[in-house]
Short mmCIF file of C-alpha atoms and ligand atoms in Angstrom, two decimals:
data_model
loop_
_atom_site.label_atom_id
_atom_site.label_comp_id
_atom_site.label_asym_id
_atom_site.label_seq_id
_atom_site.Cartn_x
_atom_site.Cartn_y
_atom_site.Cartn_z
CA MET I 108 133.57 44.87 -213.80
CA ALA I 109 133.99 46.15 -217.37
CA ILE I 110 131.67 44.76 -220.01
CA ASN I 111 133.71 42.84 -222.63
CA PHE I 112 132.26 40.57 -225.29
CA ASN I 113 135.53 39.98 -227.08
CA GLY I 114 134.65 42.33 -229.99
CA ASP I 115 131.12 40.97 -230.54
CA PRO I 116 128.45 43.63 -231.09
CA TRP I 117 126.32 44.22 -228.05
CA GLY I 118 123.64 46.45 -226.48
CA GLY I 119 121.89 46.96 -223.20
CA VAL I 120 118.91 44.96 -221.92
CA ASN I 121 115.97 46.35 -219.85
CA GLN I 122 115.86 43.73 -217.08
CA ALA I 123 112.41 44.92 -216.00
CA ALA I 124 111.09 44.05 -219.44
CA GLU I 125 112.80 40.63 -219.28
CA ARG I 126 111.08 40.07 -215.96
CA ARG I 127 107.70 40.88 -217.42
CA ARG I 128 108.31 38.51 -220.26
CA ALA I 129 109.34 35.79 -217.76
CA LYS I 130 105.97 36.22 -216.13
CA ASP I 131 103.98 36.23 -219.28
CA PRO I 132 102.25 32.78 -219.55
CA ARG I 133 101.91 33.08 -223.38
CA HIS I 134 105.62 32.17 -223.70
CA PRO I 135 106.78 28.52 -223.53
CA LEU I 136 108.17 27.66 -220.10
CA VAL I 137 111.71 27.04 -221.40
CA TYR I 138 111.97 30.57 -222.72
CA ARG I 139 110.38 32.03 -219.61
CA ILE I 140 113.28 30.51 -217.65
CA SER I 141 115.76 32.20 -220.04
CA PHE I 142 113.93 35.52 -219.58
CA ALA I 143 113.97 35.11 -215.81
CA ALA I 144 117.75 34.26 -215.84
CA ILE I 145 118.49 37.56 -217.59
CA GLY I 146 115.80 39.60 -215.87
CA TRP I 147 117.07 38.85 -212.39
CA ALA I 148 120.80 38.34 -213.12
CA ASN I 149 123.10 40.15 -210.83
CA ASN I 150 126.61 41.31 -211.64
CA VAL I 151 127.91 37.79 -211.79
CA GLY I 152 125.07 36.35 -213.82
CA HIS I 153 123.28 34.69 -210.92
CA SER I 154 119.56 35.27 -210.30
CA ARG I 155 117.90 34.88 -206.92
CA PHE I 156 114.53 36.50 -207.83
CA ASP I 157 114.45 39.15 -205.10
CA GLY I 158 112.03 37.48 -202.68
CA LEU I 159 110.03 35.78 -205.42
CA THR I 160 110.29 32.06 -206.24
CA LEU I 161 110.77 30.65 -209.72
CA GLY I 162 107.38 28.97 -209.27
CA LYS I 163 105.59 32.28 -208.65
CA ILE I 164 107.38 33.87 -211.69
CA LEU I 165 106.31 30.96 -213.86
CA ALA I 166 102.67 30.79 -212.74
CA ASP I 167 100.02 30.34 -215.33
CA GLU I 168 97.23 32.90 -216.15
CA ARG I 169 95.19 31.65 -213.12
CA GLY I 170 98.21 32.05 -210.82
CA ASN I 171 98.87 28.29 -210.54
CA GLU I 172 102.58 27.47 -210.22
CA PRO I 173 103.98 24.72 -212.41
CA SER I 174 104.86 21.47 -210.65
CA ARG I 175 108.41 21.03 -209.41
CA GLN I 176 108.72 18.21 -211.95
CA ASN I 177 107.68 20.52 -214.88
CA MET I 178 109.98 23.25 -213.64
CA ASN I 179 112.93 20.91 -213.48
CA LYS I 180 112.14 19.52 -216.90
CA ALA I 181 112.03 23.04 -218.34
CA ILE I 182 115.31 23.96 -216.61
CA ARG I 183 116.92 20.81 -218.10
CA LYS I 184 115.71 21.81 -221.60
CA ALA I 185 116.98 25.34 -221.15
CA LYS I 186 120.39 23.95 -220.29
CA GLN I 187 120.32 21.62 -223.33
CA LEU I 188 119.48 24.64 -225.53
CA GLY I 189 122.38 26.62 -224.01
CA LEU I 190 120.06 29.28 -222.57
CA ILE I 191 121.29 28.91 -218.99
CA GLU I 192 124.42 27.50 -217.45
CA PRO I 193 124.64 23.86 -216.14
CA GLU I 194 124.92 24.96 -212.49
CA SER I 195 121.42 26.54 -212.70
CA ASN I 196 118.66 25.21 -210.42
CA VAL I 197 115.24 26.11 -209.26
CA ARG I 198 116.67 28.49 -206.66
CA CYS I 199 119.25 30.29 -208.87
CA LEU I 200 119.41 30.53 -212.67
CA VAL I 201 122.88 31.31 -214.08
CA VAL I 202 123.38 33.10 -217.37
CA SER I 203 126.72 32.92 -219.27
CA ARG I 204 129.02 35.96 -219.44
CA ARG I 205 129.06 35.31 -223.14
CA THR I 206 125.36 36.29 -223.19
CA PHE I 207 124.88 38.81 -220.31
CA GLN I 208 127.25 41.08 -218.41
CA ARG I 209 126.34 43.84 -215.90
CA GLY I 210 128.62 46.34 -214.26
CA GLY I 211 128.32 49.16 -211.75
CA ARG I 212 126.20 48.92 -208.67
CA GLY I 213 124.70 45.58 -207.72
CA SER I 214 125.44 42.22 -206.14
CA TYR I 215 128.50 40.17 -206.91
CA ILE I 216 127.59 37.25 -204.66
CA CYS I 217 125.43 34.08 -204.70
CA GLN I 218 124.89 32.21 -201.55
CA GLU I 219 123.26 29.32 -203.42
CA HIS I 220 126.48 28.75 -205.39
CA GLY I 221 128.95 29.88 -202.65
CA ILE I 222 130.14 32.92 -204.57
CA SER I 223 131.39 35.60 -202.16
CA ARG I 224 132.88 38.04 -204.67
CA GLY I 225 133.38 37.50 -208.38
CA ARG I 226 133.82 33.98 -209.99
ZN1 ZN C 7 123.84 31.36 -208.03
#
C-alpha cells in the first residue's frame, strides 16, 4: 500500500520508540494510548500488541495495571481528542490513515474488527 497523505508533509516514525513511550508511566494515560496505537499499528492501522495486553503496556512504575474502568475512560478521552479512531477498544487500538500509514511487509488483517485484507 503506497503512503499518501494528500500532499501533507510527512516523515517516518520509529515504532519501537513509540512503544517505549507508551510504556513510560511519566506520560498521561491518554497519550500513552495514542503512543501504543502508533507503536503497534499494522499496515491497516490496527494494533494488537503482539502478545502483550494494553493493561501490561499501561502499567505504572510498580508494574500495576490500570483498572479496566480507568483504561476505558482513557480510551474514551483519546477518542474525544481524535487521537484514536472510534472503533478502538481495549483489545485493538485503531489509528487514522490521516495520521499513520505503513507499507511493505506486515499484517493487513485484524481479527478483532473482522478485517481480512485491507479496509
Ligand atoms: Zn482492529
